[in-house]
mmCIF file of C-alpha atoms and ligand atoms in Angstrom:
data_model
loop_
_atom_site.group_PDB
_atom_site.id
_atom_site.type_symbol
_atom_site.label_atom_id
_atom_site.label_comp_id
_atom_site.label_asym_id
_atom_site.label_seq_id
_atom_site.Cartn_x
_atom_site.Cartn_y
_atom_site.Cartn_z
ATOM 1 C CA MET A 29 -0.018 -21.763 59.636
ATOM 2 C CA ALA A 30 -2.945 -24.165 59.334
ATOM 3 C CA LYS A 31 -3.851 -25.144 55.794
ATOM 4 C CA ASN A 32 -6.781 -23.035 54.512
ATOM 5 C CA LYS A 33 -7.860 -24.837 51.362
ATOM 6 C CA PHE A 34 -9.152 -28.392 51.240
ATOM 7 C CA LYS A 35 -10.469 -30.574 48.440
ATOM 8 C CA VAL A 36 -12.502 -33.345 49.980
ATOM 9 C CA ILE A 37 -15.126 -35.938 49.225
ATOM 10 C CA GLY A 38 -18.078 -35.820 51.643
ATOM 11 C CA VAL A 39 -20.132 -39.005 51.945
ATOM 12 C CA MET A 40 -23.453 -39.523 53.723
ATOM 13 C CA SER A 41 -25.950 -42.351 54.003
ATOM 14 C CA GLY A 42 -29.112 -41.051 55.681
ATOM 15 C CA THR A 43 -32.114 -42.643 57.300
ATOM 16 C CA SER A 44 -34.312 -42.665 54.188
ATOM 17 C CA LEU A 45 -32.098 -45.350 52.560
ATOM 18 C CA ASP A 46 -32.451 -43.789 49.136
ATOM 19 C CA GLY A 47 -28.722 -44.205 48.602
ATOM 20 C CA ILE A 48 -25.236 -42.875 49.264
ATOM 21 C CA ASP A 49 -24.798 -39.129 48.736
ATOM 22 C CA LEU A 50 -21.344 -38.043 47.550
ATOM 23 C CA VAL A 51 -19.924 -34.588 46.899
ATOM 24 C CA TYR A 52 -16.533 -33.411 45.758
ATOM 25 C CA VAL A 53 -16.157 -30.024 47.327
ATOM 26 C CA ILE A 54 -13.523 -27.343 47.753
ATOM 27 C CA PHE A 55 -13.479 -25.522 51.097
ATOM 28 C CA GLU A 56 -11.518 -22.341 51.606
ATOM 29 C CA LYS A 57 -11.178 -20.282 54.729
ATOM 30 C CA GLY A 58 -10.959 -16.526 54.281
ATOM 31 C CA LYS A 59 -12.768 -14.202 56.653
ATOM 32 C CA GLN A 60 -15.275 -16.992 56.798
ATOM 33 C CA TRP A 61 -15.522 -20.440 55.248
ATOM 34 C CA GLN A 62 -16.526 -20.700 51.585
ATOM 35 C CA PHE A 63 -17.394 -23.850 49.669
ATOM 36 C CA ASP A 64 -17.832 -24.919 46.081
ATOM 37 C CA ILE A 65 -19.610 -28.182 45.276
ATOM 38 C CA VAL A 66 -17.847 -29.359 42.113
ATOM 39 C CA TYR A 67 -19.511 -32.761 41.663
ATOM 40 C CA SER A 68 -22.418 -34.409 43.442
ATOM 41 C CA GLU A 69 -24.152 -37.705 43.012
ATOM 42 C CA THR A 70 -26.525 -40.086 44.797
ATOM 43 C CA VAL A 71 -25.806 -43.767 44.245
ATOM 44 C CA ALA A 72 -29.051 -45.670 44.851
ATOM 45 C CA TYR A 73 -28.790 -48.745 47.062
ATOM 46 C CA PRO A 74 -29.185 -52.072 45.321
ATOM 47 C CA LYS A 75 -32.052 -54.177 46.735
ATOM 48 C CA PHE A 76 -29.598 -56.254 48.795
ATOM 49 C CA TRP A 77 -28.233 -53.278 50.733
ATOM 50 C CA GLU A 78 -31.615 -51.609 51.062
ATOM 51 C CA GLU A 79 -32.911 -54.761 52.753
ATOM 52 C CA GLN A 80 -29.805 -55.297 54.896
ATOM 53 C CA LEU A 81 -29.867 -51.716 56.144
ATOM 54 C CA THR A 82 -33.623 -51.728 56.782
ATOM 55 C CA GLY A 83 -33.276 -54.794 58.997
ATOM 56 C CA LEU A 84 -30.100 -53.757 60.856
ATOM 57 C CA VAL A 85 -31.690 -53.433 64.307
ATOM 58 C CA ALA A 86 -32.572 -57.136 64.321
ATOM 59 C CA ASN A 87 -28.882 -58.126 64.270
ATOM 60 C CA THR A 88 -26.674 -58.997 67.220
ATOM 61 C CA PHE A 89 -23.525 -56.988 67.754
ATOM 62 C CA GLU A 90 -21.434 -59.868 66.363
ATOM 63 C CA GLU A 91 -23.586 -59.991 63.225
ATOM 64 C CA LEU A 92 -23.284 -56.220 62.812
ATOM 65 C CA LYS A 93 -19.510 -56.518 62.827
ATOM 66 C CA VAL A 94 -19.683 -58.954 59.909
ATOM 67 C CA ILE A 95 -22.113 -56.668 58.029
ATOM 68 C CA ASP A 96 -19.775 -53.746 58.792
ATOM 69 C CA VAL A 97 -16.920 -55.430 56.890
ATOM 70 C CA ALA A 98 -19.144 -56.149 53.881
ATOM 71 C CA TYR A 99 -20.668 -52.658 53.938
ATOM 72 C CA THR A 100 -17.262 -50.980 54.239
ATOM 73 C CA LYS A 101 -16.137 -52.964 51.161
ATOM 74 C CA TYR A 102 -19.295 -51.860 49.345
ATOM 75 C CA ILE A 103 -19.007 -48.164 50.223
ATOM 76 C CA THR A 104 -15.286 -48.230 49.381
ATOM 77 C CA GLY A 105 -16.284 -49.393 45.892
ATOM 78 C CA VAL A 106 -18.898 -46.646 45.562
ATOM 79 C CA ILE A 107 -16.398 -43.955 46.604
ATOM 80 C CA GLY A 108 -13.718 -45.478 44.350
ATOM 81 C CA ASP A 109 -16.117 -45.341 41.370
ATOM 82 C CA PHE A 110 -16.928 -41.689 42.139
ATOM 83 C CA ILE A 111 -13.206 -40.861 42.176
ATOM 84 C CA LYS A 112 -12.662 -42.675 38.859
ATOM 85 C CA LYS A 113 -15.750 -41.259 37.157
ATOM 86 C CA TYR A 114 -14.726 -37.663 37.798
ATOM 87 C CA ASN A 115 -11.000 -38.374 37.546
ATOM 88 C CA LEU A 116 -10.339 -36.875 40.982
ATOM 89 C CA ASN A 117 -6.602 -36.990 41.519
ATOM 90 C CA ASP A 118 -6.347 -34.112 43.951
ATOM 91 C CA ILE A 119 -8.066 -35.080 47.197
ATOM 92 C CA ASP A 120 -7.039 -34.061 50.713
ATOM 93 C CA ALA A 121 -9.384 -36.512 52.382
ATOM 94 C CA VAL A 122 -12.488 -38.642 52.065
ATOM 95 C CA CYS A 123 -14.833 -37.624 54.906
ATOM 96 C CA SER A 124 -17.511 -40.231 55.418
ATOM 97 C CA HIS A 125 -20.382 -40.603 57.863
ATOM 98 C CA GLY A 126 -21.121 -44.268 57.161
ATOM 99 C CA HIS A 127 -24.573 -45.588 58.016
ATOM 100 C CA THR A 128 -26.063 -45.567 61.511
ATOM 101 C CA ALA A 129 -26.670 -49.140 62.641
ATOM 102 C CA LEU A 130 -27.274 -48.540 66.342
ATOM 103 C CA HIS A 131 -27.939 -45.337 68.214
ATOM 104 C CA GLN A 132 -28.574 -45.497 71.962
ATOM 105 C CA PRO A 133 -26.665 -42.540 73.380
ATOM 106 C CA GLU A 134 -28.181 -43.062 76.841
ATOM 107 C CA LYS A 135 -26.264 -46.372 76.912
ATOM 108 C CA LYS A 136 -23.188 -44.628 75.507
ATOM 109 C CA LEU A 137 -23.669 -46.514 72.293
ATOM 110 C CA THR A 138 -23.652 -45.295 68.710
ATOM 111 C CA TYR A 139 -22.404 -47.390 65.819
ATOM 112 C CA GLN A 140 -21.970 -46.270 62.224
ATOM 113 C CA ILE A 141 -21.000 -49.046 59.841
ATOM 114 C CA GLY A 142 -18.742 -48.425 56.832
ATOM 115 C CA ASN A 143 -15.978 -46.719 58.787
ATOM 116 C CA LEU A 144 -13.241 -49.363 58.905
ATOM 117 C CA GLN A 145 -9.532 -48.792 58.200
ATOM 118 C CA MET A 146 -9.915 -50.691 54.923
ATOM 119 C CA LEU A 147 -11.429 -47.501 53.409
ATOM 120 C CA ALA A 148 -8.092 -45.701 53.514
ATOM 121 C CA GLU A 149 -6.067 -48.749 52.465
ATOM 122 C CA VAL A 150 -8.147 -49.624 49.419
ATOM 123 C CA LEU A 151 -8.834 -46.053 48.303
ATOM 124 C CA GLY A 152 -5.242 -44.979 48.924
ATOM 125 C CA GLN A 153 -6.625 -41.778 50.450
ATOM 126 C CA LYS A 154 -6.627 -40.137 53.850
ATOM 127 C CA VAL A 155 -10.009 -40.817 55.452
ATOM 128 C CA VAL A 156 -11.843 -38.977 58.244
ATOM 129 C CA CYS A 157 -14.856 -40.825 59.611
ATOM 130 C CA ASP A 158 -16.728 -42.035 62.718
ATOM 131 C CA PHE A 159 -17.865 -38.578 63.754
ATOM 132 C CA ARG A 160 -20.488 -39.493 66.371
ATOM 133 C CA VAL A 161 -18.680 -41.861 68.758
ATOM 134 C CA GLN A 162 -16.574 -39.348 70.692
ATOM 135 C CA ASP A 163 -19.574 -37.089 71.287
ATOM 136 C CA VAL A 164 -21.457 -39.949 72.926
ATOM 137 C CA GLU A 165 -18.342 -40.735 75.017
ATOM 138 C CA TYR A 166 -18.448 -37.108 76.208
ATOM 139 C CA GLY A 167 -22.052 -37.517 77.332
ATOM 140 C CA GLY A 168 -23.660 -36.037 74.192
ATOM 141 C CA GLN A 169 -26.410 -37.393 71.934
ATOM 142 C CA GLY A 170 -23.921 -37.849 69.062
ATOM 143 C CA ALA A 171 -26.463 -35.908 66.961
ATOM 144 C CA PRO A 172 -27.348 -33.663 65.318
ATOM 145 C CA LEU A 173 -23.924 -32.808 63.887
ATOM 146 C CA VAL A 174 -25.074 -30.702 60.942
ATOM 147 C CA PRO A 175 -25.701 -27.476 62.953
ATOM 148 C CA ILE A 176 -21.993 -26.568 63.215
ATOM 149 C CA GLY A 177 -21.957 -26.580 59.415
ATOM 150 C CA ASP A 178 -25.090 -24.421 59.420
ATOM 151 C CA LYS A 179 -23.321 -21.995 61.718
ATOM 152 C CA LEU A 180 -20.016 -21.771 59.868
ATOM 153 C CA LEU A 181 -21.082 -22.259 56.225
ATOM 154 C CA PHE A 182 -24.555 -20.690 56.216
ATOM 155 C CA SER A 183 -24.083 -17.884 58.722
ATOM 156 C CA ASP A 184 -25.822 -15.373 56.437
ATOM 157 C CA TYR A 185 -29.178 -16.923 57.305
ATOM 158 C CA ASP A 186 -31.094 -16.624 60.570
ATOM 159 C CA PHE A 187 -32.499 -20.141 60.349
ATOM 160 C CA CYS A 188 -31.496 -23.353 58.570
ATOM 161 C CA LEU A 189 -34.611 -25.448 58.097
ATOM 162 C CA ASN A 190 -34.514 -29.001 56.732
ATOM 163 C CA LEU A 191 -37.689 -30.654 55.450
ATOM 164 C CA GLY A 192 -36.924 -34.385 55.414
ATOM 165 C CA GLY A 193 -38.831 -37.172 57.127
ATOM 166 C CA PHE A 194 -39.125 -34.660 59.955
ATOM 167 C CA ALA A 195 -38.558 -30.922 59.934
ATOM 168 C CA ASN A 196 -35.525 -29.794 61.901
ATOM 169 C CA ILE A 197 -34.140 -26.349 62.419
ATOM 170 C CA SER A 198 -31.009 -24.673 63.715
ATOM 171 C CA THR A 199 -30.441 -21.069 64.708
ATOM 172 C CA ASP A 200 -28.357 -18.901 67.023
ATOM 173 C CA GLU A 201 -29.854 -17.981 70.375
ATOM 174 C CA ASN A 202 -27.852 -15.749 72.703
ATOM 175 C CA ASP A 203 -24.784 -16.459 70.532
ATOM 176 C CA LYS A 204 -25.201 -20.190 70.930
ATOM 177 C CA ARG A 205 -26.287 -22.571 68.202
ATOM 178 C CA ILE A 206 -29.455 -24.472 69.074
ATOM 179 C CA ALA A 207 -31.192 -27.163 67.026
ATOM 180 C CA TYR A 208 -34.295 -29.299 67.364
ATOM 181 C CA ASP A 209 -37.004 -31.179 65.469
ATOM 182 C CA ILE A 210 -40.208 -29.251 64.759
ATOM 183 C CA CYS A 211 -42.774 -31.718 63.405
ATOM 184 C CA PRO A 212 -43.102 -34.721 61.099
ATOM 185 C CA VAL A 213 -43.194 -33.901 57.385
ATOM 186 C CA ASN A 214 -42.579 -36.441 54.616
ATOM 187 C CA ILE A 215 -42.799 -39.433 56.919
ATOM 188 C CA VAL A 216 -46.529 -38.671 57.293
ATOM 189 C CA LEU A 217 -47.265 -37.274 53.813
ATOM 190 C CA ASN A 218 -45.579 -40.291 52.146
ATOM 191 C CA HIS A 219 -47.433 -42.726 54.406
ATOM 192 C CA TYR A 220 -50.837 -41.489 53.221
ATOM 193 C CA VAL A 221 -50.048 -40.832 49.574
ATOM 194 C CA LYS A 222 -48.754 -44.427 49.301
ATOM 195 C CA GLN A 223 -52.368 -45.511 49.797
ATOM 196 C CA LEU A 224 -53.047 -43.892 46.404
ATOM 197 C CA GLY A 225 -50.098 -45.745 44.866
ATOM 198 C CA PHE A 226 -47.558 -42.888 44.825
ATOM 199 C CA ASP A 227 -44.197 -42.649 46.626
ATOM 200 C CA TYR A 228 -44.774 -38.974 47.344
ATOM 201 C CA ASP A 229 -47.230 -36.198 46.542
ATOM 202 C CA ASP A 230 -45.374 -34.569 43.628
ATOM 203 C CA SER A 231 -45.274 -30.781 44.205
ATOM 204 C CA GLY A 232 -48.101 -31.248 46.737
ATOM 205 C CA THR A 233 -50.752 -31.243 43.997
ATOM 206 C CA ILE A 234 -52.958 -33.803 45.737
ATOM 207 C CA ALA A 235 -52.811 -31.852 49.014
ATOM 208 C CA ALA A 236 -53.651 -28.694 47.073
ATOM 209 C CA SER A 237 -56.762 -30.383 45.663
ATOM 210 C CA GLY A 238 -58.106 -31.343 49.105
ATOM 211 C CA SER A 239 -59.651 -29.310 51.870
ATOM 212 C CA VAL A 240 -58.641 -28.742 55.469
ATOM 213 C CA ASN A 241 -60.564 -30.447 58.256
ATOM 214 C CA ALA A 242 -60.583 -27.773 60.957
ATOM 215 C CA GLU A 243 -61.222 -30.150 63.864
ATOM 216 C CA LEU A 244 -58.352 -32.478 62.910
ATOM 217 C CA LEU A 245 -56.102 -29.482 62.346
ATOM 218 C CA ASP A 246 -56.850 -28.173 65.861
ATOM 219 C CA LYS A 247 -56.144 -31.567 67.402
ATOM 220 C CA LEU A 248 -52.838 -31.882 65.563
ATOM 221 C CA ASN A 249 -51.769 -28.409 66.619
ATOM 222 C CA ALA A 250 -52.687 -29.183 70.238
ATOM 223 C CA LEU A 251 -50.202 -32.099 70.573
ATOM 224 C CA GLY A 252 -48.023 -31.749 73.661
ATOM 225 C CA PHE A 253 -44.695 -32.033 71.816
ATOM 226 C CA TYR A 254 -45.174 -28.612 70.252
ATOM 227 C CA LYS A 255 -45.177 -26.922 73.647
ATOM 228 C CA GLU A 256 -42.037 -28.674 74.891
ATOM 229 C CA ALA A 257 -38.794 -26.720 75.120
ATOM 230 C CA TYR A 258 -35.718 -27.740 73.076
ATOM 231 C CA PRO A 259 -33.616 -29.842 72.883
ATOM 232 C CA LYS A 260 -36.214 -32.215 71.513
ATOM 233 C CA SER A 261 -36.436 -34.753 68.736
ATOM 234 C CA LEU A 262 -39.022 -36.925 67.041
ATOM 235 C CA GLY A 263 -39.001 -40.468 65.687
ATOM 236 C CA LEU A 264 -41.234 -42.902 63.856
ATOM 237 C CA GLU A 265 -42.460 -44.374 67.160
ATOM 238 C CA TRP A 266 -43.880 -40.987 68.184
ATOM 239 C CA VAL A 267 -45.680 -40.686 64.844
ATOM 240 C CA LYS A 268 -47.174 -44.176 65.214
ATOM 241 C CA VAL A 269 -48.589 -43.304 68.627
ATOM 242 C CA ASN A 270 -49.565 -39.644 68.195
ATOM 243 C CA ILE A 271 -50.264 -38.940 64.533
ATOM 244 C CA PHE A 272 -51.529 -41.975 62.601
ATOM 245 C CA PRO A 273 -54.299 -43.005 65.061
ATOM 246 C CA LEU A 274 -55.454 -39.391 65.408
ATOM 247 C CA ILE A 275 -55.736 -38.916 61.639
ATOM 248 C CA ASP A 276 -57.208 -42.361 60.968
ATOM 249 C CA ALA A 277 -60.042 -41.787 63.450
ATOM 250 C CA PHE A 278 -61.411 -39.045 61.158
ATOM 251 C CA GLN A 279 -61.792 -41.388 58.155
ATOM 252 C CA LEU A 280 -61.109 -38.629 55.654
ATOM 253 C CA GLU A 281 -60.283 -38.875 51.983
ATOM 254 C CA ILE A 282 -56.535 -38.990 51.358
ATOM 255 C CA LYS A 283 -56.494 -35.604 49.609
ATOM 256 C CA ASP A 284 -58.138 -34.007 52.669
ATOM 257 C CA ILE A 285 -55.704 -35.730 55.035
ATOM 258 C CA LEU A 286 -52.804 -34.388 52.972
ATOM 259 C CA SER A 287 -54.312 -30.932 52.799
ATOM 260 C CA THR A 288 -54.907 -30.831 56.566
ATOM 261 C CA PHE A 289 -51.436 -32.171 57.368
ATOM 262 C CA VAL A 290 -49.693 -29.705 55.068
ATOM 263 C CA GLU A 291 -51.579 -26.913 56.842
ATOM 264 C CA HIS A 292 -50.444 -28.340 60.180
ATOM 265 C CA ILE A 293 -46.804 -28.473 59.036
ATOM 266 C CA ALA A 294 -46.956 -24.900 57.707
ATOM 267 C CA ILE A 295 -48.430 -23.619 60.993
ATOM 268 C CA GLN A 296 -45.813 -25.416 63.115
ATOM 269 C CA LEU A 297 -42.898 -24.259 60.927
ATOM 270 C CA ALA A 298 -44.200 -20.699 60.998
ATOM 271 C CA ALA A 299 -44.560 -20.786 64.790
ATOM 272 C CA GLU A 300 -40.805 -21.457 65.045
ATOM 273 C CA ILE A 301 -39.488 -19.083 62.408
ATOM 274 C CA ASN A 302 -41.808 -16.261 63.505
ATOM 275 C CA LYS A 303 -39.918 -16.209 66.827
ATOM 276 C CA LYS A 304 -37.545 -13.850 64.973
ATOM 277 C CA GLU A 305 -38.666 -10.872 62.916
ATOM 278 C CA LEU A 306 -37.330 -9.879 59.493
ATOM 279 C CA ALA A 307 -35.511 -13.189 59.477
ATOM 280 C CA SER A 308 -34.173 -15.251 56.567
ATOM 281 C CA VAL A 309 -34.885 -18.972 56.447
ATOM 282 C CA TYR A 310 -32.670 -21.241 54.349
ATOM 283 C CA VAL A 311 -34.676 -24.323 53.433
ATOM 284 C CA THR A 312 -33.292 -27.693 52.287
ATOM 285 C CA GLY A 313 -34.439 -31.338 52.092
ATOM 286 C CA GLY A 314 -36.902 -32.992 49.708
ATOM 287 C CA GLY A 315 -39.866 -31.121 51.208
ATOM 288 C CA VAL A 316 -38.620 -28.060 49.307
ATOM 289 C CA TYR A 317 -40.034 -29.678 46.135
ATOM 290 C CA ASN A 318 -43.506 -29.718 47.686
ATOM 291 C CA ALA A 319 -44.542 -26.400 46.141
ATOM 292 C CA TYR A 320 -47.896 -26.406 47.919
ATOM 293 C CA LEU A 321 -46.235 -26.794 51.332
ATOM 294 C CA ILE A 322 -43.868 -23.915 50.584
ATOM 295 C CA GLU A 323 -46.822 -21.796 49.436
ATOM 296 C CA ARG A 324 -48.700 -22.490 52.692
ATOM 297 C CA LEU A 325 -45.571 -21.749 54.739
ATOM 298 C CA LYS A 326 -45.221 -18.382 53.017
ATOM 299 C CA HIS A 327 -48.869 -17.690 53.849
ATOM 300 C CA TYR A 328 -48.110 -17.933 57.582
ATOM 301 C CA THR A 329 -44.883 -15.926 57.730
ATOM 302 C CA ASN A 330 -43.492 -12.567 56.676
ATOM 303 C CA ASN A 331 -39.936 -13.856 57.004
ATOM 304 C CA THR A 332 -37.944 -14.559 53.845
ATOM 305 C CA ILE A 333 -38.013 -18.149 52.638
ATOM 306 C CA LEU A 334 -34.858 -18.920 50.627
ATOM 307 C CA ILE A 335 -34.489 -22.056 48.570
ATOM 308 C CA PRO A 336 -30.960 -22.754 47.324
ATOM 309 C CA GLU A 337 -29.883 -24.547 44.161
ATOM 310 C CA ASN A 338 -30.765 -28.249 43.954
ATOM 311 C CA ALA A 339 -27.209 -29.424 44.752
ATOM 312 C CA ILE A 340 -27.484 -27.817 48.195
ATOM 313 C CA VAL A 341 -31.121 -28.804 48.738
ATOM 314 C CA GLU A 342 -30.143 -32.433 48.187
ATOM 315 C CA PHE A 343 -26.480 -32.656 49.262
ATOM 316 C CA LYS A 344 -26.183 -30.331 52.245
ATOM 317 C CA GLU A 345 -25.591 -33.198 54.668
ATOM 318 C CA ALA A 346 -22.814 -34.780 52.537
ATOM 319 C CA LEU A 347 -21.301 -31.304 52.158
ATOM 320 C CA ILE A 348 -21.331 -30.779 55.912
ATOM 321 C CA PHE A 349 -19.795 -34.163 56.701
ATOM 322 C CA GLY A 350 -17.010 -33.151 54.291
ATOM 323 C CA PHE A 351 -16.680 -29.981 56.336
ATOM 324 C CA LEU A 352 -16.626 -31.833 59.669
ATOM 325 C CA GLY A 353 -13.661 -33.768 58.237
ATOM 326 C CA VAL A 354 -11.875 -30.534 57.332
ATOM 327 C CA LEU A 355 -12.403 -29.198 60.871
ATOM 328 C CA LYS A 356 -11.023 -32.457 62.284
ATOM 329 C CA LEU A 357 -7.937 -32.217 60.039
ATOM 330 C CA ARG A 358 -7.404 -28.703 61.425
ATOM 331 C CA ASN A 359 -7.985 -30.006 64.945
ATOM 332 C CA GLU A 360 -10.895 -27.570 65.363
ATOM 333 C CA ASN A 361 -14.185 -28.217 67.111
ATOM 334 C CA ASN A 362 -16.787 -29.918 64.952
ATOM 335 C CA CYS A 363 -19.235 -30.970 67.672
ATOM 336 C CA LEU A 364 -21.166 -28.383 69.655
ATOM 337 C CA GLN A 365 -22.025 -28.944 73.281
ATOM 338 C CA SER A 366 -24.996 -26.537 72.907
ATOM 339 C CA VAL A 367 -26.532 -28.877 70.333
ATOM 340 C CA THR A 368 -25.577 -32.416 71.399
ATOM 341 C CA GLY A 369 -25.452 -31.929 75.171
ATOM 342 C CA ALA A 370 -21.862 -33.221 75.434
ATOM 343 C CA ASN A 371 -19.784 -31.940 78.334
ATOM 344 C CA ARG A 372 -17.646 -29.776 76.002
ATOM 345 C CA ASP A 373 -17.225 -28.645 72.403
ATOM 346 C CA HIS A 374 -14.739 -30.977 70.743
ATOM 347 C CA SER A 375 -13.038 -32.136 67.557
ATOM 348 C CA SER A 376 -14.431 -35.511 66.641
ATOM 349 C CA GLY A 377 -13.665 -38.176 64.053
ATOM 350 C CA LYS A 378 -11.078 -40.845 63.300
ATOM 351 C CA ILE A 379 -8.303 -40.221 60.798
ATOM 352 C CA TYR A 380 -6.928 -43.153 58.782
ATOM 353 C CA LEU A 381 -3.855 -42.691 56.648
ATOM 354 C CA PRO A 382 -3.342 -44.689 53.456
ATOM 355 C CA GLU A 383 -0.443 -47.133 53.663
ATOM 356 C CA LYS A 384 2.249 -45.865 51.341
HETATM 357 N N1 ATP B 7 -41.159 -33.351 43.724
HETATM 358 C C1 ATP B 7 -41.492 -33.561 45.008
HETATM 359 N N2 ATP B 7 -42.699 -33.183 45.460
HETATM 360 C C2 ATP B 7 -43.072 -33.384 46.732
HETATM 361 N N3 ATP B 7 -42.288 -33.985 47.648
HETATM 362 C C3 ATP B 7 -41.064 -34.392 47.254
HETATM 363 C C4 ATP B 7 -40.596 -34.191 45.927
HETATM 364 N N4 ATP B 7 -39.338 -34.686 45.838
HETATM 365 C C5 ATP B 7 -39.036 -35.176 47.062
HETATM 366 N N5 ATP B 7 -40.057 -35.007 47.923
HETATM 367 C C6 ATP B 7 -40.168 -35.454 49.319
HETATM 368 O O1 ATP B 7 -38.903 -35.437 49.911
HETATM 369 C C7 ATP B 7 -38.606 -36.740 50.449
HETATM 370 C C8 ATP B 7 -37.115 -36.966 50.433
HETATM 371 O O2 ATP B 7 -36.526 -35.930 51.183
HETATM 372 P P1 ATP B 7 -35.119 -36.097 51.908
HETATM 373 O O3 ATP B 7 -34.200 -36.833 50.993
HETATM 374 O O4 ATP B 7 -34.729 -34.764 52.429
HETATM 375 O O5 ATP B 7 -35.605 -37.039 53.065
HETATM 376 P P2 ATP B 7 -34.768 -37.931 54.087
HETATM 377 O O6 ATP B 7 -33.374 -38.144 53.567
HETATM 378 O O7 ATP B 7 -35.606 -39.087 54.448
HETATM 379 O O8 ATP B 7 -34.745 -36.940 55.283
HETATM 380 P P3 ATP B 7 -33.961 -36.964 56.664
HETATM 381 O O9 ATP B 7 -33.109 -38.214 56.727
HETATM 382 O O10 ATP B 7 -33.187 -35.668 56.583
HETATM 383 O O11 ATP B 7 -35.097 -36.917 57.636
HETATM 384 C C9 ATP B 7 -39.394 -37.686 49.590
HETATM 385 O O12 ATP B 7 -39.648 -38.902 50.256
HETATM 386 C C10 ATP B 7 -40.655 -36.878 49.358
HETATM 387 O O13 ATP B 7 -41.547 -37.025 50.437
HETATM 388 C C1 AH0 B 8 -27.660 -41.019 64.835
HETATM 389 C C2 AH0 B 8 -28.023 -40.511 63.483
HETATM 390 O O1 AH0 B 8 -27.540 -41.042 62.488
HETATM 391 N N1 AH0 B 8 -28.851 -39.447 63.454
HETATM 392 C C3 AH0 B 8 -29.264 -38.805 62.220
HETATM 393 C C4 AH0 B 8 -30.725 -39.129 61.957
HETATM 394 O O2 AH0 B 8 -31.132 -38.582 60.696
HETATM 395 C C5 AH0 B 8 -31.701 -37.276 60.935
HETATM 396 C C6 AH0 B 8 -31.489 -37.081 62.417
HETATM 397 O O3 AH0 B 8 -31.551 -38.428 62.874
HETATM 398 C C7 AH0 B 8 -30.106 -36.493 62.768
HETATM 399 O O4 AH0 B 8 -30.047 -36.399 64.176
HETATM 400 C C8 AH0 B 8 -28.936 -37.338 62.345
HETATM 401 O O5 AH0 B 8 -28.325 -36.938 61.156
HETATM 402 C C9 AH0 B 8 -28.040 -35.630 60.806
HETATM 403 C C10 AH0 B 8 -27.377 -35.628 59.472
HETATM 404 C C11 AH0 B 8 -27.156 -34.871 61.824
HETATM 405 O O6 AH0 B 8 -26.389 -35.479 62.558
HETATM 406 O O7 AH0 B 8 -27.230 -33.645 61.832
#
């Protein structure tokens, strides 16, 4: 019988470069999967790695391979410290995403650094990593990978909504998981609030103090992307072309820009979640701490907005990469064709064994 209980470390380095997220989590399969996050921590990047990772695209493939070795050494140290700090001597596997250095699925290319064999050798642990490569080989986008975790770990909720740089959502439609980006969130709010000298608009208080410009709001809501069918995704380039010039042309005060954009986000989020009635929406990502945004969202929907404990708000992705590793160890599918567009569901990831 397949093993049903796993103690793993899940590790994720996301696009915002705030640091490496680590969780020590126990997964157990009964009727459905249960999890318990025992320890969680974000290790902030030192300046050196923040700069290296910000500039990755400028490197040649050969240069990336050199950086990969150095980064794998670095992340091995971070994971090793986490193991020591919490005295973790009972680990089935370390399941690590690494950091995305290149992602061009149309050229069958995706490259996450930090996933070299050295991880297993130095840590003396079984390692599961490199989760995106096989999906791209099978014709998929190699992303998003989180929705299978949404489906199997958070099945009590009709929608899983993440408010990061962009808002993304996953839900079941006709028994299939679907996932897509909705609209930009913190990538735009942070951009404008920086002009007042803040990293972010704490709790949305500045937005709450502004007023909505109805004409700008209408123009934002009329953008073509919102009418497109899924699968669809957004990136910084789209924001630079479609959002910043549109907002800047109005020459508004920052508080009014923030107020108008929060209204826009709330309307776009509501348009998606209101596609189901009496639905529950499980919300994660830093945007959860923008109380004003959550208040405006609630204004536009009768569905139930559920905000979990902070450990899940902040560590859901690390948790789910831990879970993808568990599925790989059980040789079960951890990539969904309905989400990535691959030519099949499949069990993805490399397994490295420690030399003993
Ligand atoms: N107290 C707060 N009030 C308002 N906004 C906040 C608060 N705390 C965090 N945020 C917002 O959340 C952002 C961080 O969110 P998160 O870590 O989910 O983003 P991310 O990792 O860049 O997202 P992703 O990679 O999933 O797109 C911050 O940059 C900020 O905009
Ligand atoms: C290639 C890559 O690293 N993609 C990330 C990125 O960051 C957010 C979004 O773009 C998402 O598609 C993905 O990560 C999440 C964790 C995922 O795979 O579900």
